[in-house]
Coordinates of C-alpha atoms in Angstrom, one line a residue:
M219 CA 0.2 0.0 0.1
Q220 CA 1.3 3.6 -1.0
Q221 CA 1.7 5.5 2.1
P222 CA -1.1 8.4 1.8
A223 CA 0.1 12.2 1.9
I224 CA -0.2 13.6 5.5
S225 CA -2.9 16.1 4.1
E226 CA -5.1 13.0 2.7
Y227 CA -6.1 12.9 6.5
G228 CA -9.0 14.1 8.2
Y229 CA -9.1 14.6 11.9
L230 CA -11.7 13.1 14.6
S231 CA -12.0 13.8 18.2
D232 CA -14.0 13.4 21.6
C233 CA -11.8 15.6 23.4
R234 CA -10.4 12.7 25.1
S235 CA -8.2 11.1 22.3
G236 CA -8.0 11.5 18.3
A237 CA -7.9 9.5 15.1
L238 CA -6.8 10.1 11.5
V239 CA -8.8 9.0 8.5
S240 CA -7.6 8.9 5.0
R241 CA -9.5 9.8 2.1
A242 CA -9.5 6.1 1.2
G243 CA -11.4 5.4 4.3
S244 CA -8.6 3.9 6.7
I245 CA -8.4 5.0 10.1
D246 CA -4.7 4.4 10.3
W247 CA -4.6 6.2 14.1
W248 CA -6.0 6.1 17.0
C249 CA -4.8 6.4 20.7
P250 CA -8.2 5.5 22.5
N251 CA -7.3 6.0 26.3
R252 CA -6.1 9.7 25.5
F253 CA -4.3 11.4 22.9
D254 CA -0.8 9.9 24.1
S255 CA -1.9 6.9 24.9
P256 CA -0.4 3.8 22.7
S257 CA -2.0 3.7 19.3
V258 CA -4.2 0.5 18.5
F259 CA -4.2 1.6 14.9
G260 CA -1.0 2.8 13.8
R261 CA -0.4 2.3 10.1
L262 CA 0.3 6.2 9.9
L263 CA 3.8 5.0 11.2
D264 CA 4.0 1.5 10.0
P265 CA 2.4 -0.8 7.4
D266 CA 1.9 -3.2 10.2
G267 CA 1.0 -0.6 12.3
G268 CA -2.8 -1.4 12.5
H269 CA -5.7 0.1 10.8
W270 CA -9.2 -0.2 10.0
L271 CA -10.5 0.2 6.4
L272 CA -14.2 0.6 5.4
A273 CA -14.6 1.9 1.8
P274 CA -15.9 1.1 -1.4
V275 CA -14.0 -1.9 -3.1
A276 CA -13.6 0.4 -6.0
V277 CA -11.0 2.7 -3.9
G278 CA -8.3 3.9 -6.0
Q279 CA -9.8 2.4 -9.5
P280 CA -10.8 4.3 -12.5
G281 CA -14.2 6.0 -12.2
H282 CA -13.6 6.5 -8.1
Q283 CA -14.3 9.8 -7.0
V284 CA -14.1 11.4 -3.2
Q285 CA -15.8 14.2 -1.8
R286 CA -15.4 15.0 1.9
A287 CA -16.4 17.7 4.2
Y288 CA -17.0 18.1 8.1
Q289 CA -20.4 18.5 9.0
P290 CA -20.5 22.5 10.4
D291 CA -19.3 23.3 13.3
T292 CA -18.1 19.9 14.3
L293 CA -15.3 17.1 13.8
I294 CA -17.7 14.6 12.3
L295 CA -16.1 13.9 8.7
R296 CA -18.6 12.9 6.0
T297 CA -17.0 11.1 3.0
V298 CA -19.0 10.4 -0.4
H299 CA -17.7 8.2 -2.7
H300 CA -18.8 8.1 -6.1
T301 CA -18.3 4.5 -7.9
P302 CA -19.2 3.4 -11.5
E303 CA -21.7 1.0 -9.5
G304 CA -23.2 3.9 -7.5
S305 CA -22.3 6.6 -4.8
V306 CA -21.8 5.7 -1.0
A307 CA -21.4 8.0 2.1
V308 CA -19.3 7.0 5.3
T309 CA -19.6 9.3 8.2
D310 CA -17.3 8.9 10.7
A311 CA -17.0 10.1 14.2
L312 CA -15.6 9.7 18.1
A313 CA -18.7 9.4 20.3
A314 CA -19.7 12.1 22.9
E315 CA -21.3 10.9 25.6
V316 CA -24.8 10.5 25.3
G317 CA -26.8 13.5 26.3
A318 CA -23.5 15.6 26.5
R319 CA -23.9 19.1 25.7
A320 CA -21.6 22.5 25.7
H321 CA -19.3 22.2 28.0
D322 CA -19.9 18.7 29.3
F323 CA -18.8 17.6 26.0
G324 CA -15.6 15.6 26.1
M325 CA -15.4 15.2 29.6
R326 CA -16.6 11.5 30.2
S327 CA -16.2 10.3 26.5
P328 CA -17.1 6.5 25.7
A329 CA -13.6 5.6 23.7
V330 CA -16.0 4.3 20.8
L331 CA -15.4 4.8 16.7
L332 CA -18.5 5.4 15.3
R333 CA -18.8 4.7 11.2
V334 CA -22.3 5.0 9.5
V335 CA -22.4 3.8 5.8
E336 CA -25.4 5.2 4.0
G337 CA -26.1 3.9 0.4
L338 CA -27.0 7.1 -2.1
S339 CA -27.3 5.6 -5.1
G340 CA -26.8 2.3 -6.8
R341 CA -25.6 -0.9 -5.2
V342 CA -22.1 -0.2 -3.9
P343 CA -19.6 -3.4 -3.1
M344 CA -17.7 -2.6 -0.2
V345 CA -15.2 -4.0 2.1
L346 CA -14.2 -3.9 5.8
D347 CA -10.6 -4.7 6.3
Y348 CA -10.1 -4.3 10.4
R349 CA -6.6 -5.2 11.9
P350 CA -6.0 -3.9 15.6
R351 CA -2.3 -3.7 16.6
P352 CA -2.2 -2.2 20.5
E353 CA 0.6 -1.0 21.9
Y354 CA 2.1 0.8 19.1
G355 CA 1.7 -2.3 16.9
L356 CA 3.8 -4.8 19.3
L357 CA 0.9 -7.1 20.1
T358 CA -1.3 -9.3 18.0
P359 CA -4.4 -9.7 19.7
Y360 CA -6.8 -13.0 20.1
L361 CA -10.1 -12.4 17.7
R362 CA -13.2 -13.9 19.1
E363 CA -16.5 -14.2 17.7
L364 CA -19.5 -13.4 19.8
P365 CA -23.3 -14.9 19.3
D366 CA -24.3 -11.4 18.5
G367 CA -22.1 -11.0 15.4
A368 CA -19.7 -8.9 17.3
V369 CA -16.0 -9.5 17.5
T370 CA -13.9 -8.5 20.0
A371 CA -10.2 -8.3 20.5
A372 CA -7.9 -8.7 23.4
A373 CA -4.2 -8.3 23.8
G374 CA -2.5 -7.0 26.8
P375 CA -4.1 -4.0 28.4
V376 CA -6.6 -3.3 25.8
E377 CA -10.1 -5.1 24.9
L378 CA -11.9 -4.0 21.8
A379 CA -15.3 -4.6 20.0
L380 CA -16.5 -4.3 17.0
R381 CA -20.2 -4.6 16.0
C382 CA -22.5 -4.0 13.1
D383 CA -26.2 -4.7 13.5
G384 CA -26.9 -5.3 10.1
L385 CA -23.7 -7.7 9.6
R386 CA -22.4 -10.9 11.2
L387 CA -18.7 -10.6 11.5
R388 CA -16.0 -13.2 11.1
A389 CA -12.6 -13.6 12.3
E390 CA -9.8 -14.4 10.3
H391 CA -6.7 -15.1 12.5
D392 CA -5.8 -11.7 13.2
R393 CA -8.1 -9.3 11.5
V394 CA -11.7 -9.0 10.3
R395 CA -12.1 -9.0 6.2
H396 CA -15.9 -8.4 5.3
T397 CA -17.4 -7.6 2.0
F398 CA -20.9 -6.4 1.4
T399 CA -23.4 -4.8 -1.0
V400 CA -24.9 -1.4 0.0
E401 CA -27.9 -0.5 -1.6
Q402 CA -29.6 2.8 -2.3
G403 CA -31.5 4.2 1.1
Q404 CA -29.7 1.5 3.2
V405 CA -27.9 2.5 6.2
L406 CA -25.5 0.6 8.0
G407 CA -24.0 1.9 11.6
F408 CA -20.4 0.0 12.9
D409 CA -19.3 1.2 16.2
L410 CA -15.7 0.2 17.4
A411 CA -15.3 0.4 21.4
Y412 CA -12.1 0.2 23.6
A413 CA -12.1 -0.7 27.3
P414 CA -9.0 -1.4 29.4
A415 CA -8.1 -5.0 30.1
Y416 CA -9.6 -5.5 33.6
G417 CA -12.1 -2.8 33.7
D418 CA -15.7 -2.7 32.4
P419 CA -16.2 -4.3 29.0
P420 CA -16.5 -1.8 26.2
A421 CA -19.5 0.4 25.8
R422 CA -22.2 -0.7 23.6
L423 CA -24.1 2.2 21.6
D424 CA -26.6 2.4 18.9
P425 CA -23.8 4.1 16.0
V426 CA -26.8 6.1 14.3
R427 CA -28.8 7.3 17.1
T428 CA -25.0 8.2 18.9
L429 CA -23.7 9.9 15.7
A430 CA -26.9 12.2 15.6
D431 CA -26.5 12.9 19.5
T432 CA -22.7 13.4 18.9
T433 CA -23.7 16.0 16.1
L434 CA -25.8 18.1 18.4
A435 CA -23.2 17.8 21.1
W436 CA -20.6 19.5 18.7
Q437 CA -23.1 22.1 17.5
A438 CA -24.4 22.9 21.1
F439 CA -20.8 23.4 22.0
R440 CA -19.9 26.0 18.9
E441 CA -23.5 27.7 19.3
S442 CA -22.3 28.4 23.1
H443 CA -19.4 30.6 21.4
G444 CA -19.5 33.5 19.4
Y445 CA -16.6 35.5 17.0
D446 CA -17.5 38.9 15.7
G447 CA -14.5 39.3 12.9
H448 CA -13.0 38.9 9.6
Y449 CA -12.8 35.3 8.3
P450 CA -15.3 33.8 10.7
E451 CA -15.8 30.4 9.2
M452 CA -12.0 29.8 8.8
V453 CA -11.8 31.2 12.8
R454 CA -14.8 29.0 13.8
H455 CA -13.4 26.0 12.0
S456 CA -10.0 26.2 13.5
A457 CA -11.7 27.1 17.0
T458 CA -13.3 23.7 16.5
V459 CA -9.8 22.1 15.8
L460 CA -8.3 23.6 18.8
T461 CA -11.5 22.0 20.8
G462 CA -10.7 18.7 19.2
L463 CA -7.0 19.0 20.7
T464 CA -8.3 19.5 24.0
Y465 CA -8.2 16.8 27.0
A466 CA -11.3 17.8 28.5
R467 CA -10.7 16.5 31.9
S468 CA -7.8 18.4 32.2
G469 CA -8.3 21.3 29.7
A470 CA -4.6 20.7 28.6
V471 CA -4.3 21.4 24.7
A472 CA -2.3 19.1 22.9
A473 CA 0.2 20.6 20.3
A474 CA -0.6 17.8 18.0
A475 CA -2.6 14.7 17.9
T476 CA 0.5 12.4 16.6
T477 CA 4.2 11.6 17.2
S478 CA 6.9 11.1 14.8
L479 CA 5.6 12.7 11.4
P480 CA 8.7 14.2 9.8
E481 CA 9.6 17.5 9.1
R482 CA 11.5 16.3 6.5
I483 CA 11.5 12.7 4.6
G484 CA 14.2 10.9 5.2
G485 CA 15.5 13.4 8.4
D486 CA 15.5 12.7 11.8
R487 CA 13.3 15.6 13.5
N488 CA 10.4 13.5 14.3
Y489 CA 9.0 13.9 17.7
D490 CA 6.2 13.7 19.8
Y491 CA 3.8 16.3 20.2
R492 CA 0.8 14.9 22.0
F493 CA 1.8 16.9 25.1
C494 CA 0.9 20.8 26.3
W495 CA 3.8 23.1 25.6
L496 CA 4.0 26.2 28.0
R497 CA 5.6 28.1 25.3
D498 CA 2.3 28.1 23.3
F499 CA 0.2 29.1 26.4
A500 CA -0.3 32.9 25.9
M501 CA -0.7 32.2 22.1
T502 CA -3.3 29.3 22.9
L503 CA -5.2 31.7 25.4
R504 CA -5.2 34.7 22.8
A505 CA -6.6 32.5 20.5
L506 CA -9.4 30.9 22.6
W507 CA -10.5 34.2 23.9
V508 CA -10.5 36.0 20.2
A509 CA -12.6 32.7 19.1
A510 CA -14.5 33.7 22.4
C511 CA -13.9 30.4 24.4
P512 CA -13.3 31.7 27.8
T513 CA -14.6 28.8 29.4
E514 CA -11.9 26.9 27.6
A515 CA -9.2 29.4 28.3
S516 CA -9.9 29.5 31.9
R517 CA -9.4 25.9 32.4
L518 CA -6.3 26.0 30.1
F519 CA -5.1 28.4 32.5
D520 CA -6.2 26.3 35.7
W521 CA -4.4 23.3 34.3
A522 CA -1.1 25.3 33.8
A523 CA -1.1 26.9 37.4
R524 CA -1.6 23.4 39.0
S525 CA 0.9 21.8 36.6
I526 CA 3.6 24.3 37.5
G527 CA 3.0 24.1 41.3
R528 CA 4.9 25.8 44.0
V529 CA 7.9 27.6 41.9
G530 CA 11.4 26.5 43.1
P531 CA 15.0 27.4 42.0
D532 CA 14.5 24.5 39.0
P533 CA 13.6 25.8 35.7
V534 CA 9.8 25.3 34.6
P535 CA 9.5 22.3 32.1
V536 CA 8.6 23.9 28.8
L537 CA 5.9 20.8 28.5
F538 CA 3.5 18.7 30.5
G539 CA 1.5 15.7 30.2
L540 CA -2.2 16.5 29.5
E541 CA -3.0 15.7 33.3
G542 CA 0.3 17.8 34.3
E543 CA 2.8 15.2 34.3
R544 CA 6.3 16.7 34.5
D545 CA 8.5 13.4 33.5
V546 CA 7.4 12.4 29.7
S547 CA 10.7 10.8 29.0
E548 CA 11.7 9.8 25.2
H549 CA 12.3 6.4 23.9
V550 CA 12.2 5.1 20.4
C551 CA 9.9 2.2 19.1
P552 CA 12.5 0.4 16.9
H553 CA 9.9 -2.1 15.5
L554 CA 8.3 0.8 13.7
V555 CA 9.9 2.1 10.4
G556 CA 8.0 5.5 10.5
Y557 CA 6.0 7.5 8.2
A558 CA 7.0 6.8 4.7
G559 CA 10.0 5.1 5.9
T560 CA 11.2 7.9 7.7
G561 CA 12.5 7.1 11.2
P562 CA 12.9 7.0 14.4
V563 CA 9.4 7.3 15.8
R564 CA 9.4 8.8 19.3
V565 CA 7.1 8.4 22.4
G566 CA 7.8 11.0 25.2
N567 CA 9.9 14.2 24.2
D568 CA 12.9 15.2 26.0
A569 CA 12.4 18.7 25.6
W570 CA 10.9 18.8 29.1
L571 CA 14.4 18.5 30.4
Q572 CA 15.9 21.6 28.3
R573 CA 16.2 24.9 30.0
Q574 CA 14.3 27.1 28.1
L575 CA 13.9 30.9 29.4
D576 CA 10.9 31.8 27.7
V577 CA 8.2 30.1 29.4
P578 CA 7.8 32.3 32.5
G579 CA 7.1 34.9 30.3
E580 CA 4.5 33.1 28.1
V581 CA 2.8 32.3 31.4
I582 CA 2.9 35.5 33.3
S583 CA 2.0 37.2 29.5
A584 CA -1.2 35.0 30.0
V585 CA -1.7 36.2 33.7
W586 CA -1.6 39.8 32.3
R587 CA -4.1 38.5 29.2
L588 CA -6.6 37.4 31.9
R589 CA -5.8 40.3 34.4
H590 CA -9.4 41.8 34.0
Y591 CA -11.1 38.6 34.5
L592 CA -8.8 37.5 37.5
G593 CA -10.0 40.5 39.6
D594 CA -8.4 43.5 41.6
Q595 CA -6.1 41.1 43.5
L596 CA -4.6 37.9 42.2
P597 CA -5.6 35.0 44.3
A598 CA -2.7 34.0 46.5
E599 CA -1.3 30.6 44.8
L600 CA -1.5 32.6 41.4
R601 CA 0.6 35.4 43.2
A602 CA 3.0 32.9 44.4
M603 CA 3.2 31.7 40.8
V604 CA 3.7 35.0 39.1
I605 CA 6.4 36.2 42.0
G606 CA 8.1 33.1 41.7
L607 CA 8.7 32.9 37.9
A608 CA 9.6 36.8 37.7
E609 CA 12.2 36.1 40.4
Q610 CA 13.6 33.2 38.6
V611 CA 13.8 35.0 35.4
A612 CA 15.6 37.8 37.4
V613 CA 18.3 35.1 38.6
T614 CA 18.3 33.1 35.1
W615 CA 17.7 35.5 32.4
R616 CA 21.7 35.7 31.5
L617 CA 22.4 32.2 30.8
P618 CA 21.9 30.5 27.6
D619 CA 19.3 28.1 26.5
R620 CA 17.6 26.0 23.7
G621 CA 15.5 28.6 22.1
I622 CA 12.1 28.2 20.9
W623 CA 12.8 25.7 18.1
E624 CA 14.5 22.8 20.7
P625 CA 17.6 22.2 18.7
R626 CA 19.4 19.5 20.7
D627 CA 23.0 20.5 20.3
R628 CA 24.4 23.1 22.4
E629 CA 22.8 26.3 24.7
R630 CA 22.8 29.7 22.9
H631 CA 21.8 33.2 23.7
Y632 CA 18.8 33.2 22.0
L633 CA 17.3 36.4 20.8
S634 CA 13.5 35.2 21.0
S635 CA 14.3 33.7 24.7
K636 CA 15.9 36.9 26.1
V637 CA 12.8 39.0 24.5
L638 CA 10.7 36.5 26.4
C639 CA 12.5 37.0 29.7
W640 CA 11.8 41.1 28.9
V641 CA 8.0 40.1 28.4
A642 CA 8.0 38.4 31.8
M643 CA 9.6 41.5 33.8
D644 CA 7.6 43.9 31.7
R645 CA 4.3 42.1 32.6
A646 CA 5.1 41.3 36.2
V647 CA 5.6 44.8 36.2
R648 CA 2.3 45.8 35.1
L649 CA 0.7 43.4 37.3
A650 CA 2.2 44.7 40.6
P651 CA -1.0 46.2 41.5
Q652 CA -2.8 42.7 41.7
L653 CA 0.4 41.2 43.1
G654 CA 0.6 42.9 46.7
G655 CA 3.3 43.9 48.8
Q656 CA 5.9 41.1 47.3
A657 CA 5.9 42.6 44.0
D658 CA 9.6 44.1 43.6
V659 CA 8.6 46.4 41.0
R660 CA 11.9 48.7 41.3
R661 CA 14.3 46.0 40.7
W662 CA 11.9 44.1 38.0
A663 CA 11.7 47.3 35.9
G664 CA 15.5 47.5 36.1
I665 CA 16.0 44.2 35.0
R666 CA 13.6 44.6 32.2
D667 CA 15.3 47.7 30.8
E668 CA 18.7 45.8 31.2
I669 CA 17.3 43.2 29.1
R670 CA 16.0 45.7 26.4
A671 CA 19.3 47.1 26.1
M672 CA 21.2 44.0 25.8
V673 CA 18.5 42.8 23.4
L674 CA 18.9 45.5 21.0
R675 CA 22.7 45.8 21.3
D676 CA 23.6 42.4 20.9
G677 CA 20.6 41.4 18.9
F678 CA 20.8 43.4 16.2
D679 CA 23.7 42.5 13.4
E680 CA 24.5 45.8 11.5
R681 CA 26.0 44.2 8.4
L682 CA 22.9 42.1 8.1
G683 CA 20.8 44.7 9.1
A684 CA 18.3 42.6 10.7
F685 CA 17.7 41.1 14.3
T686 CA 19.5 37.4 14.2
T687 CA 19.0 34.0 15.9
A688 CA 21.0 34.6 18.8
F689 CA 23.6 36.9 20.2
G690 CA 26.8 37.0 17.9
S691 CA 25.1 35.1 15.2
S692 CA 24.9 36.5 12.0
T693 CA 21.5 34.5 10.4
L694 CA 18.4 35.3 10.3
D695 CA 15.4 33.7 12.4
A696 CA 11.7 33.9 11.8
S697 CA 11.1 34.0 15.4
A698 CA 12.2 37.6 15.5
L699 CA 8.8 38.2 13.9
Y700 CA 7.6 37.4 17.4
L701 CA 9.0 40.9 18.7
P702 CA 5.8 43.3 17.3
V703 CA 3.4 40.7 18.4
V704 CA 4.4 40.8 22.1
G705 CA 5.2 44.5 22.0
F706 CA 8.8 44.5 22.5
L707 CA 9.3 46.8 19.3
P708 CA 7.0 48.6 16.8
A709 CA 6.6 46.9 13.6
T710 CA 7.6 50.4 12.3
D711 CA 10.6 50.7 14.0
P712 CA 13.3 50.9 11.5
R713 CA 15.2 47.8 12.7
M714 CA 12.4 46.1 13.1
W715 CA 11.0 46.7 9.5
A716 CA 14.0 45.8 8.1
T717 CA 13.9 42.6 9.8
I718 CA 10.5 41.8 8.9
E719 CA 11.3 42.4 5.2
A720 CA 14.4 40.5 5.5
V721 CA 12.7 37.6 6.7
E722 CA 10.0 37.9 4.0
R723 CA 12.7 38.0 1.4
D724 CA 15.3 35.5 2.6
L725 CA 13.1 33.1 4.3
G726 CA 10.2 33.3 2.4
G727 CA 8.7 30.9 -0.3
A728 CA 5.9 30.2 -2.6
D729 CA 2.3 31.9 -1.5
G730 CA 4.0 33.4 1.4
L731 CA 5.1 30.6 3.5
I732 CA 8.1 31.4 5.8
R733 CA 11.0 29.1 6.8
R734 CA 12.0 29.2 10.7
W735 CA 15.8 29.9 9.4
D736 CA 18.2 29.2 6.3
G737 CA 18.2 25.5 5.6
D738 CA 14.9 24.8 7.1
P739 CA 13.3 22.2 4.7
A740 CA 9.8 23.7 4.9
G741 CA 7.6 26.8 5.6
F742 CA 6.6 26.8 9.0
V743 CA 2.8 27.8 9.2
L744 CA 2.8 29.9 12.5
C745 CA 5.8 32.1 11.2
S746 CA 3.5 32.7 8.2
F747 CA 0.8 34.0 10.4
W748 CA 3.3 36.0 12.7
L749 CA 4.3 38.0 9.2
V750 CA 0.3 38.5 8.7
E751 CA 0.4 40.2 12.0
C752 CA 3.5 42.3 11.7
L753 CA 2.3 43.6 8.5
V754 CA -0.8 44.6 10.1
L755 CA 1.0 46.3 12.9
A756 CA 3.2 47.8 10.2
G757 CA 0.1 49.3 8.6
E758 CA 0.0 47.1 5.6
R759 CA -2.9 45.8 6.1
E760 CA -4.2 45.0 2.6
R761 CA -0.7 43.2 1.8
A762 CA -1.7 41.1 5.1
A763 CA -4.9 40.3 4.2
R764 CA -3.8 39.0 0.7
L765 CA -0.9 37.1 2.7
F766 CA -3.5 35.6 5.0
E767 CA -5.5 34.2 2.2
R768 CA -2.8 32.6 0.4
V769 CA -1.2 30.8 3.7
S770 CA -4.6 30.0 4.6
G771 CA -5.4 28.3 1.1
H772 CA -2.6 25.6 2.1
A773 CA -5.0 24.1 4.5
N774 CA -6.3 20.6 3.3
D775 CA -9.3 19.8 1.7
V776 CA -11.1 19.6 5.2
G777 CA -9.4 22.9 6.7
L778 CA -6.8 21.5 8.6
F779 CA -3.0 22.2 8.8
S780 CA 0.1 20.3 9.6
E781 CA 3.2 21.8 11.0
Q782 CA 4.8 22.7 7.8
I783 CA 4.3 23.1 4.2
D784 CA 6.9 21.9 1.6
L785 CA 7.7 25.2 -0.3
T786 CA 8.4 23.4 -3.7
T787 CA 5.2 20.4 -3.9
G788 CA 3.0 22.0 -1.0
A789 CA 2.9 18.8 0.5
H790 CA 2.1 18.9 4.5
L791 CA 4.8 18.2 6.7
G792 CA 5.3 17.4 10.6
N793 CA 2.4 16.4 13.1
M794 CA -1.2 16.9 12.3
P795 CA -3.1 18.6 13.2
Q796 CA -1.1 21.0 14.4
A797 CA -2.2 23.4 17.3
L798 CA 0.0 26.1 16.5
S799 CA -0.6 26.5 13.0
H800 CA -4.4 26.8 13.8
I801 CA -3.4 29.3 16.7
G802 CA -1.7 31.4 14.4
Q803 CA -4.7 31.7 12.0
V804 CA -7.0 32.6 14.4
N805 CA -4.8 34.9 16.0
A806 CA -4.0 36.6 12.4
A807 CA -7.5 36.9 11.5
W808 CA -8.1 38.7 14.5
R809 CA -5.1 40.9 14.3
L810 CA -6.9 42.2 10.8
T811 CA -10.2 42.6 12.4
E812 CA -9.1 44.8 15.2
P813 CA -5.0 45.9 14.6
T814 CA -4.8 47.2 18.2
A815 CA -6.5 43.9 19.8
E816 CA -4.9 42.7 23.2

């Protein structure tokens, strides 16, 4: 089987876990317990990793065409297959708890995949090919046929139950293969339920009825939010994707739903993104507020405060597990060949061990953004956290670190890290009236001004005529575009404007895509949306709008972004869907709506 392009996948979510389904109708990724749990379908990363195909026999043959779209304001994907024999629709979803509405959605998801087949015309021969492989493909389960026509799969800590009320399924050693015909007007519902091996059995749901209820749950959720700005359909969809990356039980937003999808085919930068990065925190909060999701923003904030805990002398980790776990140590799965043969496949992410000095700035900036919501005086624990983070920056800001792109070579004095140290001090000073008597305003303000002077002196290269990657460096880095976004310098400042022009000229590619640095293999979607914001802040509103539309045009056919886009082929690269890409789109749309909004 030829590996589908990353852009050919649609995304399903129940706010507990995520699944990827290809245009051809194969679910090639599902980690049912939660986003970062072991997969039961992993063909995304290895041909033998497990899958569930449900599609016409004619898939990929002459005369076969596919149209697909999400049901409005949901992550329920309807795929229509047109074949020489007729047309059939397959609607895929991860089930919501029966009766869940608005902010109850995802809290108690039953971990059930729903697939409903509907005959639209003619008589269409169909094939079901179900081959589960729990524990990232390490386990081959025992399949057992039940009297009601269902098939259970049991291996290690996992039990799965596949059912269809209208068909009796037969096990063939390690898989279920079944062919059947769907006629016009016929509806067949399939459900695949997960349960831990030594707990309650897998849930039994009516697929058609549960699909209808799940649709109502998604739509009620979105109806409880509003957005009054430019590009409302794009913003609502990106907000829906961010909801679908949210682990509802804690409020944490996963950076992506996958691990080890490569930044470059044949490269080795293949990392696990199924965790929540504090670096993304302020940007995520801003996007949630823009999309009028204050409850989600508040829950994410509460998760971060709980995860950070009491601030001590040690650096705050840049990322946490979805329930606040600190130790997310990385290991390699040597039995998996990787997407398109690009290994290694990693589980966990050792970036949690890195010193990354920008993290406190992101967190304190988020508190500043919520300042009006939090009241005249911050709660005691929150005050302690902000003061502790500010003091940590005061002590550590002169140290080198790993920077925003998390290289695994050596520490340097990265420009973006120093700027976020300035943000930490600046926002802490502004928050002083809400922090009480322990706020060391005069000292913090002095450090803030010292950081600013150093950045302006050592971060700008006169020969290059731009801000650079790190102090003493002579190379461009797209992270410099973040300076106007956080208010360090106006976009109209001659040094900043020269940097914006240099990044666009020297790191830009087709249709406005921006690479992070010279030699980066592809355009980084977030950086492209940062450029949109910079152009708005510089007064280039029409130019910014054109760029926004070009970059947004790189989303796949159902509006999803991965992390990067190949400048030559337009192929999606990196983990999918990528929260930062959708966050960038929401924030850029709002900047175009109200350039001075904060």
